[in-house]
PDB file of C-alpha atoms and ligand atoms in Angstrom:
ATOM      1  CA  MET A1429       0.000   0.000   0.000  1.00 72.00           C
ATOM      2  CA  LYS A1430       1.521   3.348  -1.018  1.00 88.00           C
ATOM      3  CA  ILE A1431       1.868   5.930   1.761  1.00 97.00           C
ATOM      4  CA  PRO A1432      -0.149   9.060   0.987  1.00 98.00           C
ATOM      5  CA  ILE A1433       1.084  12.645   1.111  1.00 98.00           C
ATOM      6  CA  ILE A1434      -0.587  14.671   3.890  1.00 98.00           C
ATOM      7  CA  ALA A1435      -1.699  18.281   3.341  1.00 98.00           C
ATOM      8  CA  PRO A1436      -2.990  19.957   6.512  1.00 98.00           C
ATOM      9  CA  SER A1437      -5.453  22.735   5.750  1.00 98.00           C
ATOM     10  CA  LEU A1438      -4.812  26.145   7.303  1.00 98.00           C
ATOM     11  CA  LEU A1439      -8.566  26.722   7.312  1.00 98.00           C
ATOM     12  CA  SER A1440      -8.661  24.911  10.681  1.00 98.00           C
ATOM     13  CA  ALA A1441      -5.739  26.869  12.119  1.00 98.00           C
ATOM     14  CA  ASP A1442      -6.180  29.904  14.402  1.00 98.00           C
ATOM     15  CA  PHE A1443      -5.834  32.768  11.922  1.00 98.00           C
ATOM     16  CA  SER A1444      -4.450  35.007  14.689  1.00 98.00           C
ATOM     17  CA  GLN A1445      -1.595  32.496  15.188  1.00 97.00           C
ATOM     18  CA  LEU A1446      -0.812  31.521  11.593  1.00 98.00           C
ATOM     19  CA  VAL A1447       2.980  31.442  11.850  1.00 98.00           C
ATOM     20  CA  SER A1448       2.820  28.934  14.698  1.00 98.00           C
ATOM     21  CA  GLY A1449       0.222  26.971  12.738  1.00 98.00           C
ATOM     22  CA  ILE A1450       2.572  26.803   9.754  1.00 98.00           C
ATOM     23  CA  GLU A1451       5.463  25.827  12.029  1.00 98.00           C
ATOM     24  CA  LEU A1452       3.334  23.022  13.483  1.00 98.00           C
ATOM     25  CA  ILE A1453       2.861  21.664   9.954  1.00 98.00           C
ATOM     26  CA  ASN A1454       6.576  22.095   9.147  1.00 98.00           C
ATOM     27  CA  GLN A1455       7.471  19.929  12.173  1.00 98.00           C
ATOM     28  CA  SER A1456       4.722  17.317  11.702  1.00 98.00           C
ATOM     29  CA  GLY A1457       6.009  15.126   8.880  1.00 98.00           C
ATOM     30  CA  ALA A1458       3.336  16.441   6.494  1.00 98.00           C
ATOM     31  CA  GLU A1459       4.684  17.269   3.018  1.00 98.00           C
ATOM     32  CA  TRP A1460       2.181  19.864   1.770  1.00 98.00           C
ATOM     33  CA  ILE A1461       0.177  22.837   3.102  1.00 98.00           C
ATOM     34  CA  HIS A1462      -3.391  23.253   1.835  1.00 98.00           C
ATOM     35  CA  PHE A1463      -4.771  26.790   1.361  1.00 98.00           C
ATOM     36  CA  ASP A1464      -8.574  27.088   1.132  1.00 98.00           C
ATOM     37  CA  VAL A1465      -9.345  30.235  -0.840  1.00 98.00           C
ATOM     38  CA  MET A1466     -13.048  31.096  -0.617  1.00 98.00           C
ATOM     39  CA  ASP A1467     -14.665  34.149  -2.264  1.00 98.00           C
ATOM     40  CA  GLY A1468     -18.069  34.295  -0.569  1.00 98.00           C
ATOM     41  CA  SER A1469     -19.710  33.504  -3.933  1.00 98.00           C
ATOM     42  CA  PHE A1470     -18.705  30.031  -5.157  1.00 98.00           C
ATOM     43  CA  VAL A1471     -19.022  29.086  -1.478  1.00 98.00           C
ATOM     44  CA  PRO A1472     -20.608  31.265   1.279  1.00 98.00           C
ATOM     45  CA  PRO A1473     -17.543  32.042   3.468  1.00 98.00           C
ATOM     46  CA  ILE A1474     -14.678  34.403   2.601  1.00 98.00           C
ATOM     47  CA  THR A1475     -11.218  33.253   3.768  1.00 98.00           C
ATOM     48  CA  PHE A1476      -8.094  34.900   2.296  1.00 98.00           C
ATOM     49  CA  GLY A1477      -6.292  35.903  -0.891  1.00 98.00           C
ATOM     50  CA  ALA A1478      -2.878  35.639  -2.546  1.00 98.00           C
ATOM     51  CA  LYS A1479      -1.174  37.848   0.074  1.00 98.00           C
ATOM     52  CA  MET A1480      -1.741  35.155   2.701  1.00 98.00           C
ATOM     53  CA  VAL A1481       0.070  32.628   0.488  1.00 98.00           C
ATOM     54  CA  LYS A1482       2.872  35.130  -0.208  1.00 98.00           C
ATOM     55  CA  ASP A1483       3.436  35.856   3.477  1.00 98.00           C
ATOM     56  CA  ALA A1484       3.206  32.173   4.413  1.00 98.00           C
ATOM     57  CA  ARG A1485       5.865  31.351   1.792  1.00 98.00           C
ATOM     58  CA  LYS A1486       8.481  33.037   4.017  1.00 98.00           C
ATOM     59  CA  HIS A1487       7.785  30.473   6.761  1.00 98.00           C
ATOM     60  CA  SER A1488       7.775  27.146   4.915  1.00 98.00           C
ATOM     61  CA  SER A1489       9.514  25.268   2.114  1.00 98.00           C
ATOM     62  CA  LEU A1490       6.761  22.659   1.944  1.00 98.00           C
ATOM     63  CA  ILE A1491       4.619  22.234  -1.191  1.00 98.00           C
ATOM     64  CA  PHE A1492       1.866  24.893  -1.327  1.00 98.00           C
ATOM     65  CA  ASP A1493      -1.430  23.414  -2.495  1.00 98.00           C
ATOM     66  CA  VAL A1494      -3.841  26.253  -3.288  1.00 98.00           C
ATOM     67  CA  HIS A1495      -7.529  25.276  -3.527  1.00 98.00           C
ATOM     68  CA  LEU A1496      -9.529  28.010  -5.309  1.00 98.00           C
ATOM     69  CA  MET A1497     -13.212  27.845  -4.347  1.00 98.00           C
ATOM     70  CA  THR A1498     -13.963  30.980  -6.365  1.00 98.00           C
ATOM     71  CA  GLU A1499     -16.015  32.144  -9.295  1.00 98.00           C
ATOM     72  CA  HIS A1500     -13.973  33.213 -12.352  1.00 98.00           C
ATOM     73  CA  PRO A1501     -10.833  31.324 -11.301  1.00 98.00           C
ATOM     74  CA  GLU A1502      -9.115  32.546 -14.492  1.00 98.00           C
ATOM     75  CA  THR A1503      -8.866  36.004 -12.886  1.00 98.00           C
ATOM     76  CA  ARG A1504      -6.820  34.692  -9.949  1.00 98.00           C
ATOM     77  CA  ILE A1505      -4.163  32.374 -11.407  1.00 98.00           C
ATOM     78  CA  GLU A1506      -1.222  34.744 -11.896  1.00 98.00           C
ATOM     79  CA  ASP A1507      -1.606  36.277  -8.413  1.00 98.00           C
ATOM     80  CA  PHE A1508      -1.357  32.907  -6.663  1.00 98.00           C
ATOM     81  CA  ALA A1509       1.459  31.775  -8.941  1.00 98.00           C
ATOM     82  CA  GLU A1510       3.467  34.898  -8.090  1.00 98.00           C
ATOM     83  CA  ALA A1511       2.628  34.412  -4.399  1.00 98.00           C
ATOM     84  CA  GLY A1512       4.453  31.073  -4.377  1.00 98.00           C
ATOM     85  CA  ALA A1513       1.806  28.384  -4.946  1.00 98.00           C
ATOM     86  CA  ASP A1514       3.118  25.065  -6.301  1.00 98.00           C
ATOM     87  CA  TYR A1515      -0.264  23.560  -7.177  1.00 98.00           C
ATOM     88  CA  ILE A1516      -3.191  25.757  -8.220  1.00 99.00           C
ATOM     89  CA  THR A1517      -6.509  23.905  -8.161  1.00 99.00           C
ATOM     90  CA  PHE A1518      -9.784  25.318  -9.452  1.00 98.00           C
ATOM     91  CA  HIS A1519     -13.362  24.079  -9.848  1.00 98.00           C
ATOM     92  CA  PRO A1520     -14.427  23.486 -13.467  1.00 98.00           C
ATOM     93  CA  GLU A1521     -17.982  23.916 -12.164  1.00 98.00           C
ATOM     94  CA  ALA A1522     -17.087  27.632 -11.949  1.00 98.00           C
ATOM     95  CA  ALA A1523     -15.479  27.911 -15.401  1.00 97.00           C
ATOM     96  CA  VAL A1524     -16.621  27.536 -19.012  1.00 94.00           C
ATOM     97  CA  HIS A1525     -13.124  27.358 -20.503  1.00 98.00           C
ATOM     98  CA  ALA A1526     -11.570  24.935 -18.011  1.00 98.00           C
ATOM     99  CA  HIS A1527      -8.994  23.592 -20.481  1.00 98.00           C
ATOM    100  CA  ARG A1528      -7.781  27.142 -21.145  1.00 98.00           C
ATOM    101  CA  ILE A1529      -7.372  27.683 -17.376  1.00 98.00           C
ATOM    102  CA  VAL A1530      -5.241  24.523 -17.124  1.00 98.00           C
ATOM    103  CA  GLN A1531      -3.079  25.962 -19.918  1.00 98.00           C
ATOM    104  CA  GLN A1532      -2.986  29.323 -18.104  1.00 98.00           C
ATOM    105  CA  ILE A1533      -1.698  27.646 -14.920  1.00 98.00           C
ATOM    106  CA  HIS A1534       0.958  25.711 -16.863  1.00 98.00           C
ATOM    107  CA  LYS A1535       2.098  28.940 -18.520  1.00 98.00           C
ATOM    108  CA  THR A1536       3.008  30.241 -15.041  1.00 98.00           C
ATOM    109  CA  GLY A1537       5.180  27.136 -14.534  1.00 98.00           C
ATOM    110  CA  LYS A1538       2.894  25.768 -11.819  1.00 98.00           C
ATOM    111  CA  LYS A1539       1.012  22.480 -11.495  1.00 98.00           C
ATOM    112  CA  ALA A1540      -2.659  22.486 -12.476  1.00 99.00           C
ATOM    113  CA  GLY A1541      -5.298  20.880 -10.301  1.00 99.00           C
ATOM    114  CA  ILE A1542      -9.022  20.387 -10.907  1.00 98.00           C
ATOM    115  CA  SER A1543     -11.566  19.770  -8.178  1.00 99.00           C
ATOM    116  CA  ILE A1544     -15.147  18.510  -8.281  1.00 98.00           C
ATOM    117  CA  VAL A1545     -17.869  18.845  -5.645  1.00 98.00           C
ATOM    118  CA  PRO A1546     -19.830  15.772  -4.438  1.00 98.00           C
ATOM    119  CA  SER A1547     -22.684  16.224  -6.936  1.00 98.00           C
ATOM    120  CA  THR A1548     -20.369  16.461  -9.972  1.00 98.00           C
ATOM    121  CA  PRO A1549     -19.644  13.184 -11.806  1.00 98.00           C
ATOM    122  CA  VAL A1550     -16.204  12.115 -13.056  1.00 98.00           C
ATOM    123  CA  SER A1551     -17.533  12.305 -16.630  1.00 98.00           C
ATOM    124  CA  PHE A1552     -17.650  16.118 -16.250  1.00 98.00           C
ATOM    125  CA  ILE A1553     -13.833  16.286 -16.113  1.00 98.00           C
ATOM    126  CA  ARG A1554     -13.036  13.381 -18.438  1.00 98.00           C
ATOM    127  CA  GLU A1555     -11.651  15.700 -21.164  1.00 98.00           C
ATOM    128  CA  LEU A1556      -9.317  17.409 -18.691  1.00 98.00           C
ATOM    129  CA  CYS A1557      -7.766  14.232 -17.297  1.00 98.00           C
ATOM    130  CA  PRO A1558      -4.878  14.037 -19.819  1.00 98.00           C
ATOM    131  CA  PHE A1559      -3.762  17.563 -18.833  1.00 98.00           C
ATOM    132  CA  ALA A1560      -4.291  17.710 -15.048  1.00 98.00           C
ATOM    133  CA  ASP A1561      -1.440  17.277 -12.550  1.00 98.00           C
ATOM    134  CA  LEU A1562      -3.843  16.834  -9.636  1.00 98.00           C
ATOM    135  CA  ILE A1563      -7.498  15.870  -9.257  1.00 98.00           C
ATOM    136  CA  LEU A1564      -9.022  16.924  -5.938  1.00 98.00           C
ATOM    137  CA  ILE A1565     -12.136  14.966  -5.065  1.00 98.00           C
ATOM    138  CA  MET A1566     -14.281  16.883  -2.579  1.00 98.00           C
ATOM    139  CA  THR A1567     -15.556  14.400  -0.012  1.00 98.00           C
ATOM    140  CA  VAL A1568     -17.745  17.091   1.583  1.00 98.00           C
ATOM    141  CA  ASN A1569     -19.705  19.990   0.112  1.00 98.00           C
ATOM    142  CA  PRO A1570     -17.094  22.761   0.027  1.00 98.00           C
ATOM    143  CA  GLY A1571     -17.157  25.817   2.272  1.00 98.00           C
ATOM    144  CA  TYR A1572     -16.538  24.512   5.790  1.00 98.00           C
ATOM    145  CA  GLY A1573     -14.155  22.354   7.788  1.00 98.00           C
ATOM    146  CA  GLY A1574     -15.310  19.790  10.351  1.00 98.00           C
ATOM    147  CA  GLN A1575     -17.935  18.075   8.174  1.00 98.00           C
ATOM    148  CA  THR A1576     -18.566  14.310   7.818  1.00 98.00           C
ATOM    149  CA  LEU A1577     -16.995  12.543   4.837  1.00 98.00           C
ATOM    150  CA  ILE A1578     -19.424  11.414   2.095  1.00 98.00           C
ATOM    151  CA  ARG A1579     -18.252   7.830   1.410  1.00 98.00           C
ATOM    152  CA  GLU A1580     -19.784   7.599  -2.069  1.00 98.00           C
ATOM    153  CA  CYS A1581     -17.326  10.266  -3.225  1.00 98.00           C
ATOM    154  CA  LEU A1582     -14.462   7.792  -2.710  1.00 98.00           C
ATOM    155  CA  ASP A1583     -15.841   5.754  -5.635  1.00 98.00           C
ATOM    156  CA  LYS A1584     -14.658   8.596  -7.871  1.00 98.00           C
ATOM    157  CA  VAL A1585     -11.097   8.011  -6.628  1.00 98.00           C
ATOM    158  CA  SER A1586     -11.269   4.343  -7.645  1.00 98.00           C
ATOM    159  CA  LEU A1587     -12.733   5.291 -11.051  1.00 98.00           C
ATOM    160  CA  LEU A1588     -10.014   7.867 -11.728  1.00 98.00           C
ATOM    161  CA  ARG A1589      -7.290   5.532 -10.531  1.00 98.00           C
ATOM    162  CA  ALA A1590      -8.458   2.880 -12.995  1.00 98.00           C
ATOM    163  CA  LEU A1591      -8.625   5.470 -15.797  1.00 98.00           C
ATOM    164  CA  ARG A1592      -5.097   6.646 -14.955  1.00 98.00           C
ATOM    165  CA  GLU A1593      -3.774   3.098 -15.181  1.00 98.00           C
ATOM    166  CA  GLU A1594      -5.671   2.393 -18.410  1.00 98.00           C
ATOM    167  CA  LYS A1595      -4.579   5.591 -20.182  1.00 98.00           C
ATOM    168  CA  GLY A1596      -1.224   6.238 -18.492  1.00 98.00           C
ATOM    169  CA  TYR A1597      -2.295   9.682 -17.246  1.00 98.00           C
ATOM    170  CA  GLY A1598      -0.059  11.508 -14.732  1.00 98.00           C
ATOM    171  CA  TYR A1599      -2.419  13.146 -12.273  1.00 98.00           C
ATOM    172  CA  LEU A1600      -2.212  12.698  -8.497  1.00 98.00           C
ATOM    173  CA  LEU A1601      -5.482  11.858  -6.713  1.00 98.00           C
ATOM    174  CA  SER A1602      -6.363  13.923  -3.648  1.00 98.00           C
ATOM    175  CA  VAL A1603      -9.327  13.866  -1.265  1.00 98.00           C
ATOM    176  CA  ASP A1604     -10.594  16.797   0.752  1.00 98.00           C
ATOM    177  CA  GLY A1605     -13.149  16.954   3.547  1.00 98.00           C
ATOM    178  CA  GLY A1606     -13.863  14.812   6.617  1.00 98.00           C
ATOM    179  CA  ILE A1607     -10.550  12.964   6.479  1.00 98.00           C
ATOM    180  CA  ASN A1608      -9.521  11.553   9.870  1.00 98.00           C
ATOM    181  CA  LYS A1609      -7.899   8.417  11.342  1.00 98.00           C
ATOM    182  CA  ASP A1610     -10.973   6.275  10.544  1.00 98.00           C
ATOM    183  CA  THR A1611     -12.019   7.619   7.162  1.00 98.00           C
ATOM    184  CA  SER A1612      -8.405   7.705   5.950  1.00 98.00           C
ATOM    185  CA  VAL A1613      -8.436   3.882   5.837  1.00 97.00           C
ATOM    186  CA  SER A1614     -11.034   3.733   3.034  1.00 97.00           C
ATOM    187  CA  ALA A1615      -9.436   6.727   1.335  1.00 98.00           C
ATOM    188  CA  ARG A1616      -6.111   4.856   1.232  1.00 97.00           C
ATOM    189  CA  ASP A1617      -7.848   1.684   0.023  1.00 96.00           C
ATOM    190  CA  ALA A1618      -9.376   3.673  -2.858  1.00 97.00           C
ATOM    191  CA  GLY A1619      -5.850   4.623  -3.969  1.00 97.00           C
ATOM    192  CA  THR A1620      -5.584   8.220  -2.758  1.00 98.00           C
ATOM    193  CA  ASP A1621      -2.170   9.886  -3.255  1.00 98.00           C
ATOM    194  CA  VAL A1622      -2.799  13.063  -1.228  1.00 98.00           C
ATOM    195  CA  MET A1623      -5.055  13.654   1.791  1.00 98.00           C
ATOM    196  CA  VAL A1624      -6.126  17.071   2.973  1.00 98.00           C
ATOM    197  CA  ALA A1625      -6.822  17.271   6.695  1.00 98.00           C
ATOM    198  CA  GLY A1626      -8.016  20.334   8.571  1.00 98.00           C
ATOM    199  CA  THR A1627      -9.772  19.391  11.812  1.00 98.00           C
ATOM    200  CA  ALA A1628      -7.966  16.038  12.168  1.00 98.00           C
ATOM    201  CA  PHE A1629      -4.641  17.909  12.174  1.00 98.00           C
ATOM    202  CA  PHE A1630      -5.325  21.100  14.098  1.00 98.00           C
ATOM    203  CA  SER A1631      -7.545  19.510  16.765  1.00 98.00           C
ATOM    204  CA  ALA A1632      -5.017  16.713  17.382  1.00 98.00           C
ATOM    205  CA  GLU A1633      -3.169  16.675  20.718  1.00 97.00           C
ATOM    206  CA  ASN A1634      -0.170  15.239  18.855  1.00 98.00           C
ATOM    207  CA  PRO A1635      -0.117  16.450  15.210  1.00 98.00           C
ATOM    208  CA  LYS A1636       2.944  14.304  14.399  1.00 98.00           C
ATOM    209  CA  GLN A1637       1.082  11.167  15.467  1.00 98.00           C
ATOM    210  CA  ALA A1638      -2.036  12.395  13.635  1.00 98.00           C
ATOM    211  CA  VAL A1639      -0.020  12.573  10.394  1.00 98.00           C
ATOM    212  CA  LYS A1640       1.312   9.040  10.976  1.00 98.00           C
ATOM    213  CA  ASN A1641      -2.239   7.808  11.565  1.00 98.00           C
ATOM    214  CA  LEU A1642      -3.484   9.365   8.327  1.00 98.00           C
ATOM    215  CA  LYS A1643      -0.580   7.734   6.483  1.00 98.00           C
ATOM    216  CA  GLY A1644      -1.491   4.383   8.046  1.00 97.00           C
ATOM    217  CA  LEU A1645       1.805   4.252   9.960  1.00 95.00           C
ATOM    218  CA  LYS A1646       2.248   3.294  13.613  1.00 87.00           C
TER     219      LYS A1646
HETATM  220  C1  DX5 B 976     -13.646  22.700   2.640  1.00 61.99           C
HETATM  221  C2  DX5 B 976     -12.180  22.745   2.353  1.00 61.99           C
HETATM  222  C3  DX5 B 976     -11.396  21.691   3.081  1.00 61.99           C
HETATM  223  C4  DX5 B 976     -11.505  21.748   4.599  1.00 61.99           C
HETATM  224  C5  DX5 B 976     -11.190  20.383   5.166  1.00 61.99           C
HETATM  225  O1  DX5 B 976     -14.344  23.385   1.691  1.00 61.99           O
HETATM  226  O2  DX5 B 976     -11.928  22.649   0.971  1.00 61.99           O
HETATM  227  O3  DX5 B 976     -10.028  21.742   2.694  1.00 61.99           O
HETATM  228  O4  DX5 B 976     -10.653  22.703   5.109  1.00 61.99           O
HETATM  229  O5  DX5 B 976     -11.408  20.402   6.544  1.00 61.99           O
HETATM  230  P1  DX5 B 976     -11.732  19.068   7.358  1.00 61.99           P
HETATM  231  O6  DX5 B 976     -10.521  18.178   7.223  1.00 61.99           O
HETATM  232  O7  DX5 B 976     -11.928  19.583   8.758  1.00 61.99           O
HETATM  233  O8  DX5 B 976     -12.946  18.468   6.768  1.00 61.99           O
HETATM  234 ZN1   ZN B 977      -9.752  22.432   0.446  1.00 61.99          ZN
END
């Protein structure tokens, strides 16, 4: 069984103590940091913009995984690329010209990710699969941390893993929402490469052990 990459989400950190939150991730054995960018339109809350990513870049050399839950994602790509994102993930549900946005992200030299909400089928992104570097399967309806994982969404991971093997595509498979020690078992079984964890990381007494648990390590 491959050991997944862990990406704690800063959404569950105390925003008044962000540097110590980032340091906690740096010391935890996690490889990525997940940034939940919400615009108050694609999803109800508003979180933060590119400046947050830029300032956080000074405090970590981990991989920055930016999750854009915004309308008109094409208007935001260059800002987050310049801010230091490594992966820029958008929702094709919010974009007509999704293939052009993948090209736009690649033009900045960054990795392109696509994410689908629970009600969106895999068939909706089939044409993008040859070009994506990351596919982020939402296992909750986006907008909030601390929700319960929707198990049926993990079937999409198995489908996309099979497609990747059949076609030789290069995307990583990530899951986001309701991931914890228990639900991570079925996420790993489905073939997940990357797991986002907000509450399970920042509410843990021992974040290092929490990361090991999510990886399926003792
Ligand atoms: C929700 C975000 C998630 C969220 C995960 O819309 O995209 O990244 O922060 O938080 P947990 O792990 O608490 O479900
Ligand atoms: Zn997210």
